[in-house]
Amino acid sequence: MSENTAYLVKPRDFLFGESEDDALELDCGKKLYSVNIRYETYGELLPDGSNAVLILHALSGDAHVCGRHSPDDRKPGWWDEMVGPGKPIDTDKYFVVCSNVIGGCSGSTGPRSLNPRTGKRYNMDFPVITMADMVRAQKRLMEHLKIKKWLSLVGGSMGGMQALEWAITYPDLMESVIPIATTARLSPQAIAFDWVGREAILTDTNWRDGNYSENSEQKGLSIARMLAHITYLSDESMHHKFGRELQDTASYSFDFKRNFAVESYLEYQGRRFTERFDANSYLYITRANDYFDISAKAGGELAKALEPVKCRFLVVSFSSDWLFPAAQSVELVKALLKNRAEVSYCDIKSSYGHDAFLLEADTLGKMISDFLRNRLEAVRGR
Amino acid sequence: MSENTAYLVKPRDFLFGESEDDALELDCGKKLYSVNIRYETYGELLPDGSNAVLILHALSGDAHVCGRHSPDDRKPGWWDEMVGPGKPIDTDKYFVVCSNVIGGCSGSTGPRSLNPRTGKRYNMDFPVITMADMVRAQKRLMEHLKIKKWLSLVGGSMGGMQALEWAITYPDLMESVIPIATTARLSPQAIAFDWVGREAILTDTNWRDGNYSENSEQKGLSIARMLAHITYLSDESMHHKFGRELQDTASYSFDFKRNFAVESYLEYQGRRFTERFDANSYLYITRANDYFDISAKAGGELAKALEPVKCRFLVVSFSSDWLFPAAQSVELVKALLKNRAEVSYCDIKSSYGHDAFLLEADTLGKMISDFLRNRLEAVRGR
């Protein structure tokens, strides 16, 4: 493919759960009807079905991993450096799938969707979902696409959590899993940050118990996003990127408006986020994160929880990630090894903090590309 | 003193700045009139004036360091384990002084005080103050108390910043400085957290541009406090203290109310804080923190900024403090050594995070007690 030609991709929809039998059962005990899954696929499935790769997106991601929807799209998908023709996850070799999580606001059924029972938006009537619920919906998509087994499940951050959930729930349905910058269970510190972010939304008078008007400012969501954003960077990367630089002024402005470059950056990130994300989705998805603990059903014993696992693993962490620190990946790797799983592990030296999984495409790309090629050769050689 | 007798102390007030000449000049260019400094003293000043110790409180602290105001006070002062008769900073040996910072809300002039020009509360008409302004007010108190030279200035966190500001502004007025769990300049990460906390206050409709009603809930302030509180703990201490324990329920509640123990703790801390602290003071004091950078006047060169310094230093950091990490203390120590200052430095191994300066009283106490005794002996031996 020429560099000058945009790689054009098309979002698709898969609707299920119209009937009682077909509805999606949720961990909270409720059922979800008329569930839409927005997804994209790239490349072609080999006749033997061996080259399917599922990519799982992070908190604010979506199904649009790479390429452009139209030639004049300003930006490509969120992981375009990693996925596409000739890229590390090479769509000339692999059949790549990515879907928006349920609870999200980028096409799949979530709080912003119409509740089939009322004809109105769910908003806060949407049921509280879990990572396992998201994965159960992805499993339906897998069946719909007639994929028998994934060559690999690849996900960073919350995407990695879904990959781990897949590995213990459907151990026969994948050859390998690549959890990146993630954890087997959310730490109390991460739960605490989520709590504060949600409180900012819940106490925002414009949010109106979830029934906010499209035109109203969502300051609560903006605050939640700014806070989360700090946890995605590292102390070091903030020093490099902003230091104590001032914005627009030569000296302190002696007021409470943005004065430092870092304040200006956060304000921009917060505002931008409210333009594209649903405050209610933010509540539901962060709650799913809090509740994520694959060891829960095994009484907190991670090694025991991972007993069902059968596939190979490539676990990747980043040295300056303090949201899901390397120690949590090491804990996961040890628990996998206890189960005699075949695990490769790398802690990539990076100053980018948690966001490194999006920014260290070179190092990460080489690692993933080799791992996937080896997996495909092993499977096809059988 | 018997263990059963409460150590009773009395808050005092020092008023200055009634006239144009006597007013407090501020870094922002404005002047503050009719300034009150709420302070407490403990012990007796020796006839040679050699044993005066100034304690500088942190963001949410006050002048009430130790003892009780009345025998039935439920709690003693905020550093009672460290200061008092027979304690590490022994009020039987030292004349100890502590004052509430200007901009605060615990007796000293701040946004909640009456503006002498209008007869109404300042609220957001209060001028934006800096750490140097706080120190300038403390200098006035020093003169009022007829103290010629401090044996030592002791402060944790923001108190340590004031101690450093003293050391470069009035290098002849102290024998020693003990900066604890602090920094020579706020990092962009700390500025970022302050920004998000303040945004929560500024966008709270109950805050009403600072003219909030006493009876209204201050949710913005509560959110700011909860966020700050996370930065005072460490990932490790949160694991020990809360883990993923649930509060009040045996299983996930599938809603957005507090469900985890850590959420319940934060909610309590946030609410409690709004009962005792002024939302406007919080804005002003955090802004003074952001603006704190003793290297600013020396073009960012810390060693150059510290050239005036003459006293001895005992610098203390805590291994798990990630708000003002040990590396920032090491940077300070190196810059002091470059100026041939006499510096003792200790990074105390602790899992308590930034709050360790309040919780590691045993280890910290022994260190400070020895240091002060040596300083006093050296001074009196002259």
Short mmCIF file of C-alpha atoms in Angstrom, two decimals, chain A residues 27-29 124 126 128-130 133 185-193 195-196 198-205 219-220 223-224 226-227 230-231 233-235 238-239 242-244 246 252-260 262-264 266-267 280 283-284 286-287 289-293 296 322 325 328, chain B residues 27-29 124 126 128-130 133 185-193 195-196 198-205 219-220 223-224 226-227 230-231 233-235 238-239 242-244 246 252-260 262-264 266-267 280 283-284 286-287 289-293 296 322 325 328:
data_model
loop_
_atom_site.label_atom_id
_atom_site.label_comp_id
_atom_site.label_asym_id
_atom_site.label_seq_id
_atom_site.Cartn_x
_atom_site.Cartn_y
_atom_site.Cartn_z
CA ASP A 27 -23.06 -10.16 36.60
CA CYS A 28 -25.45 -7.85 38.44
CA GLY A 29 -28.28 -10.32 37.75
CA MET A 124 -28.57 5.97 34.84
CA PHE A 126 -28.37 1.31 32.48
CA VAL A 128 -23.95 -1.66 36.28
CA ILE A 129 -21.67 -3.81 34.16
CA THR A 130 -18.41 -5.64 34.78
CA ASP A 133 -19.98 -8.64 30.98
CA ARG A 185 -7.07 -6.47 39.93
CA LEU A 186 -7.47 -2.78 40.55
CA SER A 187 -5.46 -1.44 43.49
CA PRO A 188 -7.11 0.60 46.25
CA GLN A 189 -5.21 3.64 44.97
CA ALA A 190 -6.71 3.26 41.50
CA ILE A 191 -10.15 2.67 43.03
CA ALA A 192 -9.65 5.86 45.05
CA PHE A 193 -8.83 7.94 41.97
CA TRP A 195 -14.03 7.40 43.22
CA VAL A 196 -12.91 11.04 43.25
CA ARG A 198 -16.94 9.94 39.74
CA GLU A 199 -17.80 12.17 42.69
CA ALA A 200 -16.90 15.16 40.51
CA ILE A 201 -19.46 13.96 37.94
CA LEU A 202 -22.16 12.94 40.44
CA THR A 203 -22.04 16.32 42.23
CA ASP A 204 -22.02 18.40 39.04
CA THR A 205 -25.40 20.16 38.98
CA LYS A 219 -17.43 20.23 34.23
CA GLY A 220 -17.60 17.15 36.43
CA ILE A 223 -12.47 17.23 36.26
CA ALA A 224 -12.62 13.43 36.26
CA MET A 226 -8.03 15.82 34.14
CA LEU A 227 -7.47 13.80 37.29
CA ILE A 230 -2.37 12.93 35.66
CA THR A 231 -2.29 9.22 36.49
CA LEU A 233 1.62 10.48 32.80
CA SER A 234 4.71 10.10 34.97
CA ASP A 235 6.38 12.63 37.25
CA MET A 238 5.60 15.94 33.24
CA HIS A 239 9.00 17.45 34.06
CA PHE A 242 5.93 21.09 31.14
CA GLY A 243 8.36 21.66 33.98
CA ARG A 244 7.22 24.82 35.76
CA LEU A 246 4.09 29.40 32.43
CA TYR A 252 2.76 34.62 37.91
CA SER A 253 -0.70 36.00 37.23
CA PHE A 254 -1.74 35.96 40.91
CA ASP A 255 -5.14 34.52 40.21
CA PHE A 256 -6.77 31.11 39.86
CA LYS A 257 -6.99 30.91 36.09
CA ARG A 258 -4.63 28.63 34.21
CA ASN A 259 -1.16 30.04 34.62
CA PHE A 260 1.20 27.06 34.29
CA VAL A 262 0.56 21.98 32.77
CA GLU A 263 -2.70 23.64 33.85
CA SER A 264 -3.38 24.78 30.31
CA LEU A 266 -5.07 19.67 31.54
CA GLU A 267 -7.80 22.22 30.87
CA ASN A 280 -22.59 8.35 32.30
CA LEU A 283 -19.24 6.28 35.52
CA TYR A 284 -20.11 2.78 34.30
CA THR A 286 -14.71 3.15 35.76
CA ARG A 287 -16.99 1.11 38.03
CA ASN A 289 -12.60 -1.23 36.44
CA ASP A 290 -13.03 -0.98 40.24
CA TYR A 291 -14.87 -4.29 40.30
CA PHE A 292 -12.21 -5.99 38.20
CA ASP A 293 -10.37 -8.65 40.20
CA ALA A 296 -12.07 -12.70 43.49
CA TRP A 322 2.50 4.15 38.46
CA PRO A 325 2.98 -0.48 38.22
CA GLN A 328 1.47 -5.81 39.45
CA ASP B 27 4.58 39.63 46.36
CA CYS B 28 1.55 40.39 44.19
CA GLY B 29 2.15 44.12 44.75
CA MET B 124 -12.21 36.13 46.81
CA PHE B 126 -8.31 38.49 49.40
CA VAL B 128 -3.18 36.03 46.17
CA ILE B 129 -0.37 35.29 48.60
CA THR B 130 2.92 33.42 48.35
CA ASP B 133 4.34 36.51 52.14
CA ARG B 185 9.85 23.88 44.28
CA LEU B 186 6.57 22.29 43.45
CA SER B 187 6.72 19.72 40.64
CA PRO B 188 4.37 19.94 37.65
CA GLN B 189 2.62 16.82 38.94
CA ALA B 190 1.87 18.48 42.29
CA ILE B 191 0.75 21.65 40.48
CA ALA B 192 -1.54 19.48 38.35
CA PHE B 193 -3.17 17.86 41.38
CA TRP B 195 -5.27 22.52 39.71
CA VAL B 196 -7.79 19.69 39.60
CA ARG B 198 -9.22 23.90 42.78
CA GLU B 199 -11.31 23.31 39.65
CA ALA B 200 -13.61 21.12 41.76
CA ILE B 201 -14.10 24.07 44.15
CA LEU B 202 -14.38 26.76 41.47
CA THR B 203 -17.05 24.84 39.53
CA ASP B 204 -19.12 23.91 42.61
CA THR B 205 -22.35 25.92 42.26
CA LYS B 219 -18.77 19.28 47.71
CA GLY B 220 -16.02 20.92 45.67
CA ILE B 223 -13.49 16.48 46.29
CA ALA B 224 -10.31 18.57 46.46
CA MET B 226 -10.21 13.52 48.86
CA LEU B 227 -7.93 13.92 45.88
CA ILE B 230 -4.73 10.08 48.01
CA THR B 231 -1.43 11.89 47.38
CA LEU B 233 -0.84 8.06 51.31
CA SER B 234 1.24 5.51 49.45
CA ASP B 235 0.13 2.67 47.21
CA MET B 238 -3.45 1.83 50.97
CA HIS B 239 -2.94 -1.88 50.36
CA PHE B 242 -7.87 -0.99 52.81
CA GLY B 243 -6.88 -3.50 50.17
CA ARG B 244 -10.01 -4.25 48.14
CA LEU B 246 -15.80 -3.78 50.94
CA TYR B 252 -20.46 -5.61 45.08
CA SER B 253 -23.46 -3.33 45.40
CA PHE B 254 -23.62 -2.60 41.65
CA ASP B 255 -24.19 1.09 42.13
CA PHE B 256 -22.14 4.27 42.50
CA LYS B 257 -22.41 4.75 46.24
CA ARG B 258 -19.42 4.00 48.43
CA ASN B 259 -18.82 0.28 48.25
CA PHE B 260 -15.12 -0.18 48.94
CA VAL B 262 -11.22 3.06 50.67
CA GLU B 263 -14.21 4.94 49.22
CA SER B 264 -15.85 5.13 52.62
CA LEU B 266 -12.22 9.13 51.51
CA GLU B 267 -15.86 10.19 51.80
CA ASN B 280 -11.40 29.92 49.76
CA LEU B 283 -7.65 27.97 46.96
CA TYR B 284 -5.20 30.57 48.27
CA THR B 286 -2.64 25.68 47.29
CA ARG B 287 -1.85 28.56 44.91
CA ASN B 289 2.24 26.09 47.00
CA ASP B 290 2.15 26.12 43.19
CA TYR B 291 4.05 29.40 43.11
CA PHE B 292 6.69 28.10 45.52
CA ASP B 293 10.07 27.81 43.82
CA ALA B 296 12.96 31.18 40.60
CA TRP B 322 5.52 10.29 46.10
CA PRO B 325 9.71 12.26 46.60
CA GLN B 328 13.61 16.25 45.51
#
